[in-house]
Amino acid sequence: MPQSRVEEILRERLAEYGVAVELGTELVEFEQTGADRVTAALATAQGTEQVSAAYLVGCDGGRSPVRKRLGISFEGFTEEEKQLIVGDVQVDGLAPDAWYQWLDPDLGVVMLCPLSGTRSWQIQATPPSDADGRPMEPSVEALQRAVDRATGMPIRVHDATWLSTSRINVRMADRLRVGRVFLAGDAAHVHPVLGALGANTGVQDAYNLGWKLALVLAGAAPELLDTYQEERLPVARWTLDTSVAGARAVFEEMTGGIGGAEAGLTQETLQLGLEYRASSLSRAMLGETGGGVQAGDRAPDSVCLDMAGQLVRLSDVFRGPHFTLLGFGAGCGTALREVAAAGPDDLRTCLLGERPAAYGLGADTLVLVRPDGYIGLTAPSGDSAAVLGYLGSLLDGTVSAATA
């Protein structure tokens, strides 16, 4: 999917809530005023605007002004000699039926991948040199020169919707929060673009922080926000290690003329195995004999039968900003009713007539799924008190992050 379409989908979703993204707006400065506000100055076409908010989240990229103003270090390394121009473009002269790759140590690399359902292609190419022998900056002209040199074919590149330079640039913030200001996405961690790990990790950062901010703004204790850094810093480290290993494998394949970007696409790059088992928000009440999924795991999708014999897809049940209590087996019925009666209004419950293989459960079990799709609690079928205690702890602040 082209990046421009991803951004369009997010803007359209925001518009459904009456929120409009203000393009052409720059954060000039900000300060934390008092104990409960952040005040920011924004530069717009109409002049400078002052904005006051409860929290500020810096999602402003690898050169993040927010991170720099907070004084957060961004340690790592950059391999300037290994770089590609990347972007989403339209292409004439090729049928959109394959991922085309030209890999030559002398002529350079060009990879063109059609993006399904659109007229766009993603391109990755060795930047040609300018008149001074320096790599050209991203542009349609630079891409066309790279394509002409590497392919020798009448292929025309035009109408770019997004362009950037990809380097082996591996850096990570040492913390994700200072007071009421947070970092997410590339502002917190940068790494090679392989496998879209950056986009996926940034969205995961935002969702992890977003549901916690929502609870705190609705009255939960602010200490819940400490778990954002506790959970996401280890994932950032994993992402850096995984993307670097993949990028190096790709460069070795390309420079050897034996393969391309597919060398770095592994099961790990799907990110479906990421977990928060060590998090202070993960509680397992089943003991050592519980088996199956664990608190902190990503809740697997599955198609299951409910108690009426109707098919239910779990990803549809999870979808939305709510907690979901799953009861796997008829023995969970009483506990689900008790939690539904005493729990938060937006809690969704689902009683299932089976224990799907994806969950690996040996007995009827309660599984509480967080808004971000991770399992917060596993408990025996009748232990409604454990579920209500867990949900209550999020609201009264007795859950606090472990020392990172």
PDB file of N, CA, C and O in Angstrom, residues 334-386:
ATOM      1  N   THR A 334     -20.832 -17.588  33.764  1.00  0.00           N
ATOM      2  CA  THR A 334     -21.173 -16.827  34.971  1.00  0.00           C
ATOM      3  C   THR A 334     -20.212 -15.675  35.189  1.00  0.00           C
ATOM      4  O   THR A 334     -20.629 -14.542  35.490  1.00  0.00           O
ATOM      5  N   ALA A 335     -18.922 -15.926  35.020  1.00  0.00           N
ATOM      6  CA  ALA A 335     -17.928 -14.881  35.218  1.00  0.00           C
ATOM      7  C   ALA A 335     -18.116 -13.748  34.218  1.00  0.00           C
ATOM      8  O   ALA A 335     -17.993 -12.566  34.568  1.00  0.00           O
ATOM      9  N   LEU A 336     -18.439 -14.074  32.963  1.00  0.00           N
ATOM     10  CA  LEU A 336     -18.651 -13.020  31.968  1.00  0.00           C
ATOM     11  C   LEU A 336     -19.832 -12.139  32.355  1.00  0.00           C
ATOM     12  O   LEU A 336     -19.770 -10.905  32.220  1.00  0.00           O
ATOM     13  N   ARG A 337     -20.906 -12.755  32.856  1.00  0.00           N
ATOM     14  CA  ARG A 337     -22.068 -11.962  33.268  1.00  0.00           C
ATOM     15  C   ARG A 337     -21.723 -11.072  34.454  1.00  0.00           C
ATOM     16  O   ARG A 337     -22.151  -9.901  34.520  1.00  0.00           O
ATOM     17  N   GLU A 338     -20.945 -11.572  35.398  1.00  0.00           N
ATOM     18  CA  GLU A 338     -20.580 -10.779  36.576  1.00  0.00           C
ATOM     19  C   GLU A 338     -19.687  -9.603  36.188  1.00  0.00           C
ATOM     20  O   GLU A 338     -19.868  -8.486  36.695  1.00  0.00           O
ATOM     21  N   VAL A 339     -18.746  -9.840  35.288  1.00  0.00           N
ATOM     22  CA  VAL A 339     -17.857  -8.756  34.866  1.00  0.00           C
ATOM     23  C   VAL A 339     -18.628  -7.730  34.043  1.00  0.00           C
ATOM     24  O   VAL A 339     -18.440  -6.519  34.201  1.00  0.00           O
ATOM     25  N   ALA A 340     -19.518  -8.194  33.170  1.00  0.00           N
ATOM     26  CA  ALA A 340     -20.306  -7.268  32.359  1.00  0.00           C
ATOM     27  C   ALA A 340     -21.161  -6.361  33.230  1.00  0.00           C
ATOM     28  O   ALA A 340     -21.368  -5.183  32.923  1.00  0.00           O
ATOM     29  N   ALA A 341     -21.657  -6.902  34.351  1.00  0.00           N
ATOM     30  CA  ALA A 341     -22.524  -6.117  35.230  1.00  0.00           C
ATOM     31  C   ALA A 341     -21.749  -5.096  36.053  1.00  0.00           C
ATOM     32  O   ALA A 341     -22.251  -3.997  36.340  1.00  0.00           O
ATOM     33  N   ALA A 342     -20.513  -5.441  36.426  1.00  0.00           N
ATOM     34  CA  ALA A 342     -19.763  -4.579  37.346  1.00  0.00           C
ATOM     35  C   ALA A 342     -18.606  -3.846  36.681  1.00  0.00           C
ATOM     36  O   ALA A 342     -18.034  -2.932  37.284  1.00  0.00           O
ATOM     37  N   GLY A 343     -18.243  -4.213  35.455  1.00  0.00           N
ATOM     38  CA  GLY A 343     -17.082  -3.629  34.793  1.00  0.00           C
ATOM     39  C   GLY A 343     -17.399  -2.330  34.089  1.00  0.00           C
ATOM     40  O   GLY A 343     -18.520  -1.811  34.169  1.00  0.00           O
ATOM     41  N   PRO A 344     -16.427  -1.757  33.379  1.00  0.00           N
ATOM     42  CA  PRO A 344     -16.630  -0.499  32.665  1.00  0.00           C
ATOM     43  C   PRO A 344     -17.665  -0.644  31.560  1.00  0.00           C
ATOM     44  O   PRO A 344     -17.870  -1.736  31.003  1.00  0.00           O
ATOM     45  N   ASP A 345     -18.312   0.469  31.211  1.00  0.00           N
ATOM     46  CA  ASP A 345     -19.404   0.438  30.241  1.00  0.00           C
ATOM     47  C   ASP A 345     -18.956  -0.016  28.861  1.00  0.00           C
ATOM     48  O   ASP A 345     -19.728  -0.641  28.123  1.00  0.00           O
ATOM     49  N   ASP A 346     -17.719   0.313  28.486  1.00  0.00           N
ATOM     50  CA  ASP A 346     -17.285   0.003  27.132  1.00  0.00           C
ATOM     51  C   ASP A 346     -16.599  -1.358  27.013  1.00  0.00           C
ATOM     52  O   ASP A 346     -16.036  -1.686  25.965  1.00  0.00           O
ATOM     53  N   LEU A 347     -16.640  -2.165  28.076  1.00  0.00           N
ATOM     54  CA  LEU A 347     -16.085  -3.511  27.997  1.00  0.00           C
ATOM     55  C   LEU A 347     -16.963  -4.385  27.097  1.00  0.00           C
ATOM     56  O   LEU A 347     -18.187  -4.394  27.236  1.00  0.00           O
ATOM     57  N   ARG A 348     -16.334  -5.113  26.193  1.00  0.00           N
ATOM     58  CA  ARG A 348     -17.069  -6.047  25.345  1.00  0.00           C
ATOM     59  C   ARG A 348     -16.789  -7.461  25.827  1.00  0.00           C
ATOM     60  O   ARG A 348     -15.644  -7.815  26.089  1.00  0.00           O
ATOM     61  N   THR A 349     -17.826  -8.268  25.945  1.00  0.00           N
ATOM     62  CA  THR A 349     -17.649  -9.664  26.360  1.00  0.00           C
ATOM     63  C   THR A 349     -18.080 -10.590  25.232  1.00  0.00           C
ATOM     64  O   THR A 349     -18.967 -10.259  24.439  1.00  0.00           O
ATOM     65  N   CYS A 350     -17.459 -11.756  25.179  1.00  0.00           N
ATOM     66  CA  CYS A 350     -17.773 -12.725  24.132  1.00  0.00           C
ATOM     67  C   CYS A 350     -17.583 -14.131  24.696  1.00  0.00           C
ATOM     68  O   CYS A 350     -16.454 -14.515  25.041  1.00  0.00           O
ATOM     69  N   LEU A 351     -18.672 -14.876  24.811  1.00  0.00           N
ATOM     70  CA  LEU A 351     -18.623 -16.245  25.318  1.00  0.00           C
ATOM     71  C   LEU A 351     -18.591 -17.199  24.128  1.00  0.00           C
ATOM     72  O   LEU A 351     -19.478 -17.164  23.265  1.00  0.00           O
ATOM     73  N   LEU A 352     -17.579 -18.039  24.101  1.00  0.00           N
ATOM     74  CA  LEU A 352     -17.360 -18.942  22.977  1.00  0.00           C
ATOM     75  C   LEU A 352     -17.563 -20.385  23.404  1.00  0.00           C
ATOM     76  O   LEU A 352     -17.253 -20.757  24.541  1.00  0.00           O
ATOM     77  N   GLY A 353     -18.066 -21.195  22.490  1.00  0.00           N
ATOM     78  CA  GLY A 353     -18.365 -22.576  22.820  1.00  0.00           C
ATOM     79  C   GLY A 353     -17.216 -23.528  22.582  1.00  0.00           C
ATOM     80  O   GLY A 353     -17.408 -24.739  22.658  1.00  0.00           O
ATOM     81  N   GLU A 354     -16.036 -22.985  22.299  1.00  0.00           N
ATOM     82  CA  GLU A 354     -14.888 -23.851  22.034  1.00  0.00           C
ATOM     83  C   GLU A 354     -13.611 -23.145  22.461  1.00  0.00           C
ATOM     84  O   GLU A 354     -13.610 -21.944  22.779  1.00  0.00           O
ATOM     85  N   ARG A 355     -12.532 -23.925  22.455  1.00  0.00           N
ATOM     86  CA  ARG A 355     -11.207 -23.379  22.739  1.00  0.00           C
ATOM     87  C   ARG A 355     -10.361 -23.558  21.479  1.00  0.00           C
ATOM     88  O   ARG A 355      -9.859 -24.656  21.212  1.00  0.00           O
ATOM     89  N   PRO A 356     -10.209 -22.503  20.669  1.00  0.00           N
ATOM     90  CA  PRO A 356      -9.535 -22.655  19.372  1.00  0.00           C
ATOM     91  C   PRO A 356      -8.068 -23.036  19.537  1.00  0.00           C
ATOM     92  O   PRO A 356      -7.411 -22.679  20.518  1.00  0.00           O
ATOM     93  N   ALA A 357      -7.551 -23.736  18.553  1.00  0.00           N
ATOM     94  CA  ALA A 357      -6.170 -24.221  18.606  1.00  0.00           C
ATOM     95  C   ALA A 357      -5.174 -23.090  18.732  1.00  0.00           C
ATOM     96  O   ALA A 357      -4.114 -23.241  19.359  1.00  0.00           O
ATOM     97  N   ALA A 358      -5.478 -21.917  18.167  1.00  0.00           N
ATOM     98  CA  ALA A 358      -4.541 -20.785  18.200  1.00  0.00           C
ATOM     99  C   ALA A 358      -4.238 -20.354  19.628  1.00  0.00           C
ATOM    100  O   ALA A 358      -3.197 -19.735  19.875  1.00  0.00           O
ATOM    101  N   TYR A 359      -5.136 -20.654  20.573  1.00  0.00           N
ATOM    102  CA  TYR A 359      -4.943 -20.236  21.960  1.00  0.00           C
ATOM    103  C   TYR A 359      -4.327 -21.338  22.816  1.00  0.00           C
ATOM    104  O   TYR A 359      -3.838 -21.056  23.914  1.00  0.00           O
ATOM    105  N   GLY A 360      -4.365 -22.564  22.373  1.00  0.00           N
ATOM    106  CA  GLY A 360      -3.691 -23.659  23.073  1.00  0.00           C
ATOM    107  C   GLY A 360      -4.131 -23.868  24.504  1.00  0.00           C
ATOM    108  O   GLY A 360      -3.321 -24.236  25.361  1.00  0.00           O
ATOM    109  N   LEU A 361      -5.391 -23.665  24.809  1.00  0.00           N
ATOM    110  CA  LEU A 361      -5.886 -23.751  26.188  1.00  0.00           C
ATOM    111  C   LEU A 361      -6.371 -25.160  26.497  1.00  0.00           C
ATOM    112  O   LEU A 361      -7.115 -25.769  25.713  1.00  0.00           O
ATOM    113  N   GLY A 362      -5.984 -25.667  27.674  1.00  0.00           N
ATOM    114  CA  GLY A 362      -6.375 -27.009  28.064  1.00  0.00           C
ATOM    115  C   GLY A 362      -7.645 -27.069  28.890  1.00  0.00           C
ATOM    116  O   GLY A 362      -8.135 -28.155  29.189  1.00  0.00           O
ATOM    117  N   ALA A 363      -8.173 -25.903  29.270  1.00  0.00           N
ATOM    118  CA  ALA A 363      -9.396 -25.861  30.081  1.00  0.00           C
ATOM    119  C   ALA A 363     -10.116 -24.553  29.770  1.00  0.00           C
ATOM    120  O   ALA A 363      -9.560 -23.643  29.148  1.00  0.00           O
ATOM    121  N   ASP A 364     -11.378 -24.467  30.200  1.00  0.00           N
ATOM    122  CA  ASP A 364     -12.121 -23.219  30.016  1.00  0.00           C
ATOM    123  C   ASP A 364     -11.353 -22.085  30.694  1.00  0.00           C
ATOM    124  O   ASP A 364     -10.898 -22.222  31.847  1.00  0.00           O
ATOM    125  N   THR A 365     -11.236 -20.951  29.989  1.00  0.00           N
ATOM    126  CA  THR A 365     -10.338 -19.889  30.444  1.00  0.00           C
ATOM    127  C   THR A 365     -10.894 -18.518  30.091  1.00  0.00           C
ATOM    128  O   THR A 365     -11.496 -18.326  29.029  1.00  0.00           O
ATOM    129  N   LEU A 366     -10.675 -17.562  30.988  1.00  0.00           N
ATOM    130  CA  LEU A 366     -10.973 -16.158  30.717  1.00  0.00           C
ATOM    131  C   LEU A 366      -9.717 -15.484  30.163  1.00  0.00           C
ATOM    132  O   LEU A 366      -8.630 -15.639  30.728  1.00  0.00           O
ATOM    133  N   VAL A 367      -9.874 -14.733  29.079  1.00  0.00           N
ATOM    134  CA  VAL A 367      -8.766 -14.007  28.467  1.00  0.00           C
ATOM    135  C   VAL A 367      -9.216 -12.568  28.256  1.00  0.00           C
ATOM    136  O   VAL A 367     -10.163 -12.307  27.503  1.00  0.00           O
ATOM    137  N   LEU A 368      -8.538 -11.626  28.921  1.00  0.00           N
ATOM    138  CA  LEU A 368      -8.860 -10.210  28.788  1.00  0.00           C
ATOM    139  C   LEU A 368      -7.896  -9.576  27.788  1.00  0.00           C
ATOM    140  O   LEU A 368      -6.677  -9.605  27.980  1.00  0.00           O
ATOM    141  N   VAL A 369      -8.444  -9.004  26.718  1.00  0.00           N
ATOM    142  CA  VAL A 369      -7.647  -8.419  25.642  1.00  0.00           C
ATOM    143  C   VAL A 369      -7.705  -6.897  25.737  1.00  0.00           C
ATOM    144  O   VAL A 369      -8.784  -6.300  25.857  1.00  0.00           O
ATOM    145  N   ARG A 370      -6.543  -6.291  25.711  1.00  0.00           N
ATOM    146  CA  ARG A 370      -6.430  -4.841  25.812  1.00  0.00           C
ATOM    147  C   ARG A 370      -6.909  -4.162  24.513  1.00  0.00           C
ATOM    148  O   ARG A 370      -7.049  -4.817  23.485  1.00  0.00           O
ATOM    149  N   PRO A 371      -7.114  -2.846  24.539  1.00  0.00           N
ATOM    150  CA  PRO A 371      -7.528  -2.154  23.316  1.00  0.00           C
ATOM    151  C   PRO A 371      -6.547  -2.292  22.159  1.00  0.00           C
ATOM    152  O   PRO A 371      -6.951  -2.190  21.000  1.00  0.00           O
ATOM    153  N   ASP A 372      -5.262  -2.513  22.451  1.00  0.00           N
ATOM    154  CA  ASP A 372      -4.277  -2.629  21.376  1.00  0.00           C
ATOM    155  C   ASP A 372      -4.087  -4.059  20.898  1.00  0.00           C
ATOM    156  O   ASP A 372      -3.167  -4.351  20.125  1.00  0.00           O
ATOM    157  N   GLY A 373      -4.954  -4.980  21.330  1.00  0.00           N
ATOM    158  CA  GLY A 373      -4.915  -6.337  20.815  1.00  0.00           C
ATOM    159  C   GLY A 373      -3.974  -7.270  21.553  1.00  0.00           C
ATOM    160  O   GLY A 373      -3.753  -8.401  21.103  1.00  0.00           O
ATOM    161  N   TYR A 374      -3.428  -6.850  22.678  1.00  0.00           N
ATOM    162  CA  TYR A 374      -2.557  -7.707  23.486  1.00  0.00           C
ATOM    163  C   TYR A 374      -3.323  -8.225  24.706  1.00  0.00           C
ATOM    164  O   TYR A 374      -4.236  -7.557  25.205  1.00  0.00           O
ATOM    165  N   ILE A 375      -2.918  -9.384  25.175  1.00  0.00           N
ATOM    166  CA  ILE A 375      -3.592 -10.010  26.313  1.00  0.00           C
ATOM    167  C   ILE A 375      -3.076  -9.394  27.612  1.00  0.00           C
ATOM    168  O   ILE A 375      -1.883  -9.423  27.889  1.00  0.00           O
ATOM    169  N   GLY A 376      -3.992  -8.834  28.394  1.00  0.00           N
ATOM    170  CA  GLY A 376      -3.608  -8.257  29.668  1.00  0.00           C
ATOM    171  C   GLY A 376      -3.674  -9.271  30.803  1.00  0.00           C
ATOM    172  O   GLY A 376      -2.870  -9.229  31.731  1.00  0.00           O
ATOM    173  N   LEU A 377      -4.639 -10.207  30.726  1.00  0.00           N
ATOM    174  CA  LEU A 377      -4.889 -11.126  31.836  1.00  0.00           C
ATOM    175  C   LEU A 377      -5.390 -12.454  31.301  1.00  0.00           C
ATOM    176  O   LEU A 377      -6.203 -12.503  30.379  1.00  0.00           O
ATOM    177  N   THR A 378      -4.907 -13.533  31.892  1.00  0.00           N
ATOM    178  CA  THR A 378      -5.513 -14.859  31.711  1.00  0.00           C
ATOM    179  C   THR A 378      -5.906 -15.367  33.098  1.00  0.00           C
ATOM    180  O   THR A 378      -5.149 -15.198  34.060  1.00  0.00           O
ATOM    181  N   ALA A 379      -7.086 -15.991  33.194  1.00  0.00           N
ATOM    182  CA  ALA A 379      -7.584 -16.406  34.510  1.00  0.00           C
ATOM    183  C   ALA A 379      -8.473 -17.635  34.360  1.00  0.00           C
ATOM    184  O   ALA A 379      -9.028 -17.898  33.290  1.00  0.00           O
ATOM    185  N   PRO A 380      -8.634 -18.397  35.448  1.00  0.00           N
ATOM    186  CA  PRO A 380      -9.545 -19.546  35.405  1.00  0.00           C
ATOM    187  C   PRO A 380     -10.966 -19.118  35.055  1.00  0.00           C
ATOM    188  O   PRO A 380     -11.353 -17.950  35.245  1.00  0.00           O
ATOM    189  N   SER A 381     -11.756 -20.044  34.597  1.00  0.00           N
ATOM    190  CA  SER A 381     -13.079 -19.750  34.035  1.00  0.00           C
ATOM    191  C   SER A 381     -14.017 -19.021  34.989  1.00  0.00           C
ATOM    192  O   SER A 381     -14.867 -18.246  34.560  1.00  0.00           O
ATOM    193  N   GLY A 382     -13.879 -19.253  36.280  1.00  0.00           N
ATOM    194  CA  GLY A 382     -14.813 -18.646  37.218  1.00  0.00           C
ATOM    195  C   GLY A 382     -14.290 -17.438  37.963  1.00  0.00           C
ATOM    196  O   GLY A 382     -14.980 -16.897  38.843  1.00  0.00           O
ATOM    197  N   ASP A 383     -13.101 -16.975  37.617  1.00  0.00           N
ATOM    198  CA  ASP A 383     -12.440 -15.946  38.420  1.00  0.00           C
ATOM    199  C   ASP A 383     -12.780 -14.534  37.935  1.00  0.00           C
ATOM    200  O   ASP A 383     -11.932 -13.797  37.433  1.00  0.00           O
ATOM    201  N   SER A 384     -14.040 -14.153  38.103  1.00  0.00           N
ATOM    202  CA  SER A 384     -14.446 -12.799  37.724  1.00  0.00           C
ATOM    203  C   SER A 384     -13.744 -11.745  38.571  1.00  0.00           C
ATOM    204  O   SER A 384     -13.494 -10.619  38.112  1.00  0.00           O
ATOM    205  N   ALA A 385     -13.410 -12.088  39.821  1.00  0.00           N
ATOM    206  CA  ALA A 385     -12.739 -11.130  40.706  1.00  0.00           C
ATOM    207  C   ALA A 385     -11.386 -10.717  40.145  1.00  0.00           C
ATOM    208  O   ALA A 385     -10.972  -9.550  40.266  1.00  0.00           O
ATOM    209  N   ALA A 386     -10.661 -11.654  39.518  1.00  0.00           N
ATOM    210  CA  ALA A 386      -9.358 -11.315  38.941  1.00  0.00           C
ATOM    211  C   ALA A 386      -9.513 -10.312  37.816  1.00  0.00           C
ATOM    212  O   ALA A 386      -8.730  -9.372  37.692  1.00  0.00           O
TER     213      ALA A 386
END
